[in-house]
PDB file of C-alpha atoms and ligand atoms in Angstrom:
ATOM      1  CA  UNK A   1      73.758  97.748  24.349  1.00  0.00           C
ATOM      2  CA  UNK A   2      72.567  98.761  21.331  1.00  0.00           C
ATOM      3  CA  UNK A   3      68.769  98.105  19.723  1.00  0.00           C
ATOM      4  CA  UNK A   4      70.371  95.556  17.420  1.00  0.00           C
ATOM      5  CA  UNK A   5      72.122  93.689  19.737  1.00  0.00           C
ATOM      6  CA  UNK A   6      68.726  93.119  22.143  1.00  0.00           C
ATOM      7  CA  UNK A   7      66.846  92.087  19.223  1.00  0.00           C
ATOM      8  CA  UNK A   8      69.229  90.031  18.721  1.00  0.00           C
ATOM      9  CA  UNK A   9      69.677  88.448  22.550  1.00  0.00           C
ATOM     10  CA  UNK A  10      66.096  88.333  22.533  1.00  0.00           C
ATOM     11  CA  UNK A  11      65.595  86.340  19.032  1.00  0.00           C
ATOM     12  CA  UNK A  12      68.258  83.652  20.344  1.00  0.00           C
ATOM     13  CA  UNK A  13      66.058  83.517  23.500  1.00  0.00           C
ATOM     14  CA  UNK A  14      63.204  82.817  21.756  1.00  0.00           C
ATOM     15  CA  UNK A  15      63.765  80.566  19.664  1.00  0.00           C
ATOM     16  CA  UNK A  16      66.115  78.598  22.169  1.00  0.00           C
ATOM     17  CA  UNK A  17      62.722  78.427  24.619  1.00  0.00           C
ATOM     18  CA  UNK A  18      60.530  77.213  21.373  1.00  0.00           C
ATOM     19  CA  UNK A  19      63.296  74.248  20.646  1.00  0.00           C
ATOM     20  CA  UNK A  20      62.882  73.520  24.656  1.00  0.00           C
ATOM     21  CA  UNK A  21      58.969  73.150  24.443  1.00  0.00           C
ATOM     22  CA  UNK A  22      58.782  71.417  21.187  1.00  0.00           C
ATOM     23  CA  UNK A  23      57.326  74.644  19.255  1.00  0.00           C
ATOM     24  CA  UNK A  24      58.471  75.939  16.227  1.00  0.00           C
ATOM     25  CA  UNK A  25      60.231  79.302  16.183  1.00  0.00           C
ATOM     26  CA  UNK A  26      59.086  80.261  13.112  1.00  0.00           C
ATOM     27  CA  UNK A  27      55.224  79.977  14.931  1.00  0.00           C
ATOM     28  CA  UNK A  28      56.209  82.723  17.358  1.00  0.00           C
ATOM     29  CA  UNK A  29      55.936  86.834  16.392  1.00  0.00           C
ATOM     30  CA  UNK A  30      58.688  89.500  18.188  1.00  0.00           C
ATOM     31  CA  UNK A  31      56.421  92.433  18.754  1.00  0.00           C
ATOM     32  CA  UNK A  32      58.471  95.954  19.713  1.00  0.00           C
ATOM     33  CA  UNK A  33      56.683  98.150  21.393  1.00  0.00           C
ATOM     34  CA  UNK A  34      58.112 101.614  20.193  1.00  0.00           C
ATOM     35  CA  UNK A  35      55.773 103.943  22.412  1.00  0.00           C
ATOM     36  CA  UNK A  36      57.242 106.965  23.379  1.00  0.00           C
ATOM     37  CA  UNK A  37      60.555 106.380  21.460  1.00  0.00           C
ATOM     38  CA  UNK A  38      62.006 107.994  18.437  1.00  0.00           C
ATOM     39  CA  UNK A  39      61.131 107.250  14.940  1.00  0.00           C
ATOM     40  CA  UNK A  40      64.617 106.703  14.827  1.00  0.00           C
ATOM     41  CA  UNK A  41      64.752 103.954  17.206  1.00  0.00           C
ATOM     42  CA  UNK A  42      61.979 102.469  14.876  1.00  0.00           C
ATOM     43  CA  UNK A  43      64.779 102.862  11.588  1.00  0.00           C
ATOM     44  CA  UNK A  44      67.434 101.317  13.866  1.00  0.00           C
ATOM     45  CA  UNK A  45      65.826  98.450  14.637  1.00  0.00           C
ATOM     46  CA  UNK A  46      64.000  98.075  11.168  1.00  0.00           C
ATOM     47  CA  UNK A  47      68.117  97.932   9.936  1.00  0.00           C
ATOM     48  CA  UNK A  48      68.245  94.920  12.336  1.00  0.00           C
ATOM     49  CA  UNK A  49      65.658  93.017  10.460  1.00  0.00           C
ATOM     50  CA  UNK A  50      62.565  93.701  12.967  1.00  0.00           C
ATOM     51  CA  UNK A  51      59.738  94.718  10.956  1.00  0.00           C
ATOM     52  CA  UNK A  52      56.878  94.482  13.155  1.00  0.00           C
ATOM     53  CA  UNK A  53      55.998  97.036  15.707  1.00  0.00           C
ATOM     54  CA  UNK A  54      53.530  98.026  18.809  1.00  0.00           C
ATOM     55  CA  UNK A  55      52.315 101.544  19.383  1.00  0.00           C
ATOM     56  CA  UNK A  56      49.747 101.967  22.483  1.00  0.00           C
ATOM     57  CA  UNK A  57      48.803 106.108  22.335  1.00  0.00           C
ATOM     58  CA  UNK A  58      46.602 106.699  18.356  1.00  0.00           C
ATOM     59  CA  UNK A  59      47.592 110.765  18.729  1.00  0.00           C
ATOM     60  CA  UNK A  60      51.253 109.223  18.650  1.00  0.00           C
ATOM     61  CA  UNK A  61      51.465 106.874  16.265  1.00  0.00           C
ATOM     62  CA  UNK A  62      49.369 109.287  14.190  1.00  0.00           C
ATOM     63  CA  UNK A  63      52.243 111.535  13.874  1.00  0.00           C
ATOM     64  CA  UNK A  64      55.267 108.899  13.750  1.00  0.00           C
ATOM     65  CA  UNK A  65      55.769 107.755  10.131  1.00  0.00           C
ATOM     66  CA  UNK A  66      53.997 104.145  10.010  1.00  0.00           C
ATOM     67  CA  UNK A  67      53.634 104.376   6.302  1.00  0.00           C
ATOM     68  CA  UNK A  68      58.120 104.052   6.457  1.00  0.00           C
ATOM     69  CA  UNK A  69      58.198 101.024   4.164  1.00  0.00           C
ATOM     70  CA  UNK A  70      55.789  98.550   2.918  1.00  0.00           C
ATOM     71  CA  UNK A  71      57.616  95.362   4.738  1.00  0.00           C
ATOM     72  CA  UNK A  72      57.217  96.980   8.333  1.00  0.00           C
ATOM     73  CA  UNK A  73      53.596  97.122  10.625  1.00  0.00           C
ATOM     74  CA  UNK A  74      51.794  98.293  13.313  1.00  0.00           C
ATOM     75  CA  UNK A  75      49.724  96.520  16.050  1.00  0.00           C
ATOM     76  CA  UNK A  76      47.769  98.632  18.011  1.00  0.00           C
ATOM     77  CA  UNK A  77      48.215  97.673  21.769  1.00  0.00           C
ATOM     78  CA  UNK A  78      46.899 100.604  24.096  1.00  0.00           C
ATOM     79  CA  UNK A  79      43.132 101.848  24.644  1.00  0.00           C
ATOM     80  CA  UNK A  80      41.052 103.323  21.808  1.00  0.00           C
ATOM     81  CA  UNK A  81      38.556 105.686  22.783  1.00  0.00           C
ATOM     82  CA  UNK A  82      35.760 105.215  19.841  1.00  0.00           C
ATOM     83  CA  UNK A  83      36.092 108.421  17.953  1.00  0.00           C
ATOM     84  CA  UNK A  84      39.511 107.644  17.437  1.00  0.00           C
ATOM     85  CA  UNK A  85      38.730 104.609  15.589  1.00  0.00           C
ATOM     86  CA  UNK A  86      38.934 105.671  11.545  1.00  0.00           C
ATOM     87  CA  UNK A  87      42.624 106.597  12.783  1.00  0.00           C
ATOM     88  CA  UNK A  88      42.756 102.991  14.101  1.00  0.00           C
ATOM     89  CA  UNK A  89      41.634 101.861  11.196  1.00  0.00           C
ATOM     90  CA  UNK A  90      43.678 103.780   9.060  1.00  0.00           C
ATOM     91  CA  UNK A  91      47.343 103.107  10.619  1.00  0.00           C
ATOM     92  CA  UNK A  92      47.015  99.983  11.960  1.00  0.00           C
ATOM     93  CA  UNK A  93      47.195  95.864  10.843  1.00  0.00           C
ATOM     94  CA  UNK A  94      46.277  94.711  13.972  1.00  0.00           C
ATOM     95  CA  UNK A  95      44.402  95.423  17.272  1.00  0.00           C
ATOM     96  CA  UNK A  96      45.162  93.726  20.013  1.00  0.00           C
ATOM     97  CA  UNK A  97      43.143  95.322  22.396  1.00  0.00           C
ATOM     98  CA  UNK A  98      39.505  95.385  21.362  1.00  0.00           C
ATOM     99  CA  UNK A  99      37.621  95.035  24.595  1.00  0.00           C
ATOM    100  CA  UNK A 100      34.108  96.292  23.553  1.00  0.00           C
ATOM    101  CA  UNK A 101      31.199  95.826  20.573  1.00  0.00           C
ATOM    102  CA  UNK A 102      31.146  99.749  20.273  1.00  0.00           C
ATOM    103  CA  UNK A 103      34.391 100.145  19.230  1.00  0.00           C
ATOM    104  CA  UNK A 104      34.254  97.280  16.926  1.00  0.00           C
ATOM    105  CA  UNK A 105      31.074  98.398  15.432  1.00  0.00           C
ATOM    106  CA  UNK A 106      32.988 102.239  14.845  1.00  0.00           C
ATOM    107  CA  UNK A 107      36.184 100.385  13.017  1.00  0.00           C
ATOM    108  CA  UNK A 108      34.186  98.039  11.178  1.00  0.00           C
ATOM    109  CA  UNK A 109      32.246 101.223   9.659  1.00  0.00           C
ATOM    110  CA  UNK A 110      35.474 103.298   8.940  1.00  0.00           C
ATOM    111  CA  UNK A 111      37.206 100.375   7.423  1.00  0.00           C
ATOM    112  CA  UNK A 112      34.473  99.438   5.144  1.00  0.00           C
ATOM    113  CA  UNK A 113      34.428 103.579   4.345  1.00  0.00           C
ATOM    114  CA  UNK A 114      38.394 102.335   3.584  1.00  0.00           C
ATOM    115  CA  UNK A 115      38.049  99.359   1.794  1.00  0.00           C
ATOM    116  CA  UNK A 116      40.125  97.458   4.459  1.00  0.00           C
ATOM    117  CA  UNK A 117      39.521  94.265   6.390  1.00  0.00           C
ATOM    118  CA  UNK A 118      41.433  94.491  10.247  1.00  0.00           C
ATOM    119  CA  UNK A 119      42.534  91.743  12.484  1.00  0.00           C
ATOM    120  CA  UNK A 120      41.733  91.846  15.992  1.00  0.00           C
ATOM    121  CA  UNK A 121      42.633  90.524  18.851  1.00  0.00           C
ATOM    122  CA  UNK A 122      40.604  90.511  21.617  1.00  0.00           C
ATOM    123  CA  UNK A 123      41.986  91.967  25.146  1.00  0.00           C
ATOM    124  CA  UNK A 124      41.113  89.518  28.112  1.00  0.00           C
ATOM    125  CA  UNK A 125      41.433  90.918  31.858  1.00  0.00           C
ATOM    126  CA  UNK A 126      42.570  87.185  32.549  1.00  0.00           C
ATOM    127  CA  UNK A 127      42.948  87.897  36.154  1.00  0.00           C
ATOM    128  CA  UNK A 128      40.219  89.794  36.886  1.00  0.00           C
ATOM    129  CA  UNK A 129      42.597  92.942  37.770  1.00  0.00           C
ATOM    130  CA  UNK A 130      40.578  95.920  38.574  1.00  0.00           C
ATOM    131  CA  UNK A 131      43.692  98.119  37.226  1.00  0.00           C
ATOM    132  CA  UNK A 132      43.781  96.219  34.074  1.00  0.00           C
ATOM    133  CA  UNK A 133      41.503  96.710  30.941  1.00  0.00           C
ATOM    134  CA  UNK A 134      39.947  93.951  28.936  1.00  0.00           C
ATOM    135  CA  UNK A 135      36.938  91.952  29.060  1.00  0.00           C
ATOM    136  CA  UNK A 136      36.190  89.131  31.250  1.00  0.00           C
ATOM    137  CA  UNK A 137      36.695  86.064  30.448  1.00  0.00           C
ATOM    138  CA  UNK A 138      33.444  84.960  30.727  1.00  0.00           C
ATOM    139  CA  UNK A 139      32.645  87.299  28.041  1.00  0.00           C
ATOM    140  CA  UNK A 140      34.784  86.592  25.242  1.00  0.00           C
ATOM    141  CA  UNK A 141      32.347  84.228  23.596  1.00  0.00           C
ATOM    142  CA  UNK A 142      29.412  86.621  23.066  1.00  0.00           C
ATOM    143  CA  UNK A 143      31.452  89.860  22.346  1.00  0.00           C
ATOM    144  CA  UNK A 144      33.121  87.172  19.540  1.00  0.00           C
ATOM    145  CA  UNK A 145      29.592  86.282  18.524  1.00  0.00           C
ATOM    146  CA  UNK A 146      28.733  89.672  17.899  1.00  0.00           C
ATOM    147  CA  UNK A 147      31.855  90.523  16.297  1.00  0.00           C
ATOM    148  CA  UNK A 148      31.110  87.581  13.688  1.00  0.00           C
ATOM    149  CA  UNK A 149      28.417  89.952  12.279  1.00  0.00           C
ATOM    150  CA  UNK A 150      31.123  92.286  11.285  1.00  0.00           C
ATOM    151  CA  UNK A 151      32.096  92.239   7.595  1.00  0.00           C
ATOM    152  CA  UNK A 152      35.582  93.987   8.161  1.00  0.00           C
ATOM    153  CA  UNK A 153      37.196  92.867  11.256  1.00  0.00           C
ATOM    154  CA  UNK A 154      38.808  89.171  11.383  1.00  0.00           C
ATOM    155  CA  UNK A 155      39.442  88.200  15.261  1.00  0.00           C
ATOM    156  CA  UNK A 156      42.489  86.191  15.171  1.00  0.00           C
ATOM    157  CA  UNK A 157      42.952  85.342  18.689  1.00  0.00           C
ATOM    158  CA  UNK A 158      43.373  86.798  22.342  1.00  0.00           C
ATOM    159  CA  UNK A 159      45.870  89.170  23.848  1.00  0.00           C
ATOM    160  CA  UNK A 160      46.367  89.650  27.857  1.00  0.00           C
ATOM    161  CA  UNK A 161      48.446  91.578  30.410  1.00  0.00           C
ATOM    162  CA  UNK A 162      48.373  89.391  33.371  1.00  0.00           C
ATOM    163  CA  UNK A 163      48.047  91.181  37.205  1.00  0.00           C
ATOM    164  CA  UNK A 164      51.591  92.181  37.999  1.00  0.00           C
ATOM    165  CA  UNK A 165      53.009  89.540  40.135  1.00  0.00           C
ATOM    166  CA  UNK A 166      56.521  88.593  41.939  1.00  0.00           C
ATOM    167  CA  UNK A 167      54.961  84.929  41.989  1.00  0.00           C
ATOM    168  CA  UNK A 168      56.211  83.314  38.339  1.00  0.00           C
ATOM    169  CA  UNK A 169      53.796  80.223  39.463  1.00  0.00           C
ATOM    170  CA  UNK A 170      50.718  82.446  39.193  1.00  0.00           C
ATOM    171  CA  UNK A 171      51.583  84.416  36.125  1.00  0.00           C
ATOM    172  CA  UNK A 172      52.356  81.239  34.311  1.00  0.00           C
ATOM    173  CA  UNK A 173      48.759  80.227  35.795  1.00  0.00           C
ATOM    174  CA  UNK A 174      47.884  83.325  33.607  1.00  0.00           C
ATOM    175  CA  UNK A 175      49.341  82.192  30.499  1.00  0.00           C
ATOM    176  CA  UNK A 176      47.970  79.222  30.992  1.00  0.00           C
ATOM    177  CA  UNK A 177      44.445  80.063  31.112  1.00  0.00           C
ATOM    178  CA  UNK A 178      44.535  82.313  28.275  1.00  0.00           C
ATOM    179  CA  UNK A 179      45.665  79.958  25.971  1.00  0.00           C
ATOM    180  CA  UNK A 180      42.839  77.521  27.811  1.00  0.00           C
ATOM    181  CA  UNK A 181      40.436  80.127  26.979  1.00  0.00           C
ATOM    182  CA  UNK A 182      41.615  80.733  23.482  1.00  0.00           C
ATOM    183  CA  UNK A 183      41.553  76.853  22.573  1.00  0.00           C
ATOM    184  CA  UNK A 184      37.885  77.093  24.167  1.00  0.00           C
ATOM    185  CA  UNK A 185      36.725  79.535  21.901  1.00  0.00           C
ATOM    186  CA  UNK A 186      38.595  78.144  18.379  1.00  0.00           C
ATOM    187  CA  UNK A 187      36.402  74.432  19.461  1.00  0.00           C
ATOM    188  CA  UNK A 188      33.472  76.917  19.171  1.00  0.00           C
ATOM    189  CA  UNK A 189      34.461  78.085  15.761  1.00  0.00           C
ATOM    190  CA  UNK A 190      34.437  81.982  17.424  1.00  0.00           C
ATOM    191  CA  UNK A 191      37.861  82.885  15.526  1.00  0.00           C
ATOM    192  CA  UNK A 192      38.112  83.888  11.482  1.00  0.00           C
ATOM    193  CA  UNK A 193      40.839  81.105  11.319  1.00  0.00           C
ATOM    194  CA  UNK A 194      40.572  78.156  14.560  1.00  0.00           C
ATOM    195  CA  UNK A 195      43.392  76.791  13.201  1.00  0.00           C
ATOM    196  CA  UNK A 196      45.718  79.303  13.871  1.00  0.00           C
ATOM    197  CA  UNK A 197      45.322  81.024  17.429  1.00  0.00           C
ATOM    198  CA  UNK A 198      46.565  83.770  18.040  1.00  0.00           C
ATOM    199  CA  UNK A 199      47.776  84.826  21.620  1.00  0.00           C
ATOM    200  CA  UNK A 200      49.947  87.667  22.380  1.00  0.00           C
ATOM    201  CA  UNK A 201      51.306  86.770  25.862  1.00  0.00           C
ATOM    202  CA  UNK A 202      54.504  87.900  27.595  1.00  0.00           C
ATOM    203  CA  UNK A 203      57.153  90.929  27.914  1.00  0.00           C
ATOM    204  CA  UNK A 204      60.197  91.540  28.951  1.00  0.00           C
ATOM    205  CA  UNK A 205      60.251  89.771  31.917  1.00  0.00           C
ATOM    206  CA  UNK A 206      58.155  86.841  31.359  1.00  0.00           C
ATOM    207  CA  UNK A 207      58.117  85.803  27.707  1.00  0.00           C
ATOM    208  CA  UNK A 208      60.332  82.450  27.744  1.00  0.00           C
ATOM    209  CA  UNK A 209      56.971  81.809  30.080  1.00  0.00           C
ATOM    210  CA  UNK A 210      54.705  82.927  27.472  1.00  0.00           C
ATOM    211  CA  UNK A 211      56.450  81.114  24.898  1.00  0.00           C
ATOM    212  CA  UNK A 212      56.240  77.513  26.859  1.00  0.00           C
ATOM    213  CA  UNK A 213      52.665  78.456  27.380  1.00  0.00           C
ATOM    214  CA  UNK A 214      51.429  78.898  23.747  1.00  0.00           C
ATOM    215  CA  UNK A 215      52.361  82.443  22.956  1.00  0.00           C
ATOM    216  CA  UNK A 216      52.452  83.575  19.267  1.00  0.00           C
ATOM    217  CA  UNK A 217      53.540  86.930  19.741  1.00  0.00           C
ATOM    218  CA  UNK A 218      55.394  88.253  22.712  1.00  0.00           C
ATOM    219  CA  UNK A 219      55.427  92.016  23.033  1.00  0.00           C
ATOM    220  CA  UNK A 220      58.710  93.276  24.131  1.00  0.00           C
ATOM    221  CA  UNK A 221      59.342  97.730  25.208  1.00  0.00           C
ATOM    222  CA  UNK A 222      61.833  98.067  27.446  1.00  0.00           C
ATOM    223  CA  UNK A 223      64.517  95.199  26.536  1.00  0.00           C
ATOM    224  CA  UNK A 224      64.654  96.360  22.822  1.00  0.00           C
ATOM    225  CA  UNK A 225      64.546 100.188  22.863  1.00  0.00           C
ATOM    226  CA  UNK A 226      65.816 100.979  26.651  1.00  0.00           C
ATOM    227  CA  UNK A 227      63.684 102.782  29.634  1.00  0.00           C
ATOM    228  CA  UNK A 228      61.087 105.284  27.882  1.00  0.00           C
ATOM    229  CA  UNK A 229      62.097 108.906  27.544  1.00  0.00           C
TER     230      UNK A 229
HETATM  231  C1  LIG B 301      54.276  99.072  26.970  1.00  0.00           C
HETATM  232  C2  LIG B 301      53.659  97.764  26.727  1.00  0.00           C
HETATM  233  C3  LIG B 301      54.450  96.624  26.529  1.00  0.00           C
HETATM  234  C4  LIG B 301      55.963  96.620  26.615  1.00  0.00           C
HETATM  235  O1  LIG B 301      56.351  96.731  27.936  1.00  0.00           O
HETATM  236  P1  LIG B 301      57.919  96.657  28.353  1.00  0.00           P
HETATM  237  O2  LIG B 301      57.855  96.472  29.827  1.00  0.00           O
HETATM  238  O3  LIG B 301      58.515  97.979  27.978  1.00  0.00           O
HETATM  239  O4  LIG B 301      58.547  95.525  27.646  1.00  0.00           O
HETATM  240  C5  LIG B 301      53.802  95.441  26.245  1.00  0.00           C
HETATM  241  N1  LIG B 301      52.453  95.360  26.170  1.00  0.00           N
HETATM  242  C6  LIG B 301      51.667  96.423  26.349  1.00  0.00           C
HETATM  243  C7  LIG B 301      50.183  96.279  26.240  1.00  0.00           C
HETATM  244  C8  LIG B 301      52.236  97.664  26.638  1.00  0.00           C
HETATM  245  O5  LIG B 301      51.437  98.725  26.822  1.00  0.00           O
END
């Protein structure tokens, strides 16, 4: 198969879940996640109409060429240590996975140094995994409180990678309660925009899930680009 033709598969799936759930396409964001593949890969599937992308290593994406064409971007999706934020804040329109005040406080300074504003999404450990990063739950509202302080950064929403699990039933539960948790926090006024939530929610094997759940943007690797060299 080639990259086109699993955008493609994937774009009919998509939408065909939104129709089934009442939501509309158009209100739902196809992520690919192009870590550890080519720069070409990126070209072949910009040629197939995909312009946005996920990169999860900054030394990486530092050296692919982000800056290809003014229609395409990046979302940040891996961990940022804090002195690599001014590259964050350089390369990227979006991070999804802000999980602490430290490393919002070091982009907010290099993006003000850069004249830029950066949406965020925060990461959520919805299921408590001890492999997973994020914050807890429980502490989305004050990190979001403190965040509010921050002239540069606009959090949008929430992002999660739910425990792995063979039971559908519990990582729908997941889905679920991030959206639950996302609502919660946009009745509190936490979010830039509580209109719009943002939750980025789902891969490869579990975004029709997502999608009937609330997702906004589902974060596809693997089903786009092929296993990872
Ligand atoms: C790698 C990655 C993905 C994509 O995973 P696939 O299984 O290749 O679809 C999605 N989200 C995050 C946070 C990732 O690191």
């Amino acid at each position: 198969m080639t990259i086109a033709s699993n955008i493609e598969t994937i774009l009919e799936a998509m939408a065909a879940t939104a129709r089934s759930c009442g939501r509309d396409p158009a209100s739902i964001r196809l992520l690919a996640v192009s870590k550890r593949h080519p720069c070409s890969s990126i070209e072949e599937a910009m040629k197939a109409g995909q312009c946005l992308f996920g990169e999860s290593y900054i030394q990486e994406a530092a050296t692919k060429c982000l800056d290809m064409d003014p229609s395409v971007s990046f979302h940040f999706i891996g961990h940022i240590q804090s002195n690599k934020a001014k590259q964050a804040a350089q390369l990227f329109t979006m991070v999804e996975s802000l999980d602490r005040y430290k490393l919002a406080k070091a982009l907010n300074k290099h993006l003000k140094a850069l004249g830029r504003t950066l949406d965020v999404l925060i990461q959520v450990n919805i299921g408590h995994d001890p492999n997973k990063s994020g914050i807890a739950p429980e502490e989305a509202p004050e990190l979001l409180k403190q965040i509010s302080a921050l002239s540069q950064i606009r959090p949008l929403g929430l992002m999660t990678i739910p425990p792995r699990s063979q039971d559908r039933t519990e990582t729908r539960l997941h889905f679920k309660n991030l959206r639950l948790l996302g609502q919660d926090l946009a009745h509190q006024d936490l979010f830039y925009d509580n209109a719009n939530l943002e939750l980025s929610m789902g891969m490869s094997s579990d975004f029709t899930m997502a999608i009937e759940e609330g997702a906004t943007i589902i974060r596809i690797g693997t089903a786009i680009f092929g296993d990872r060299p």
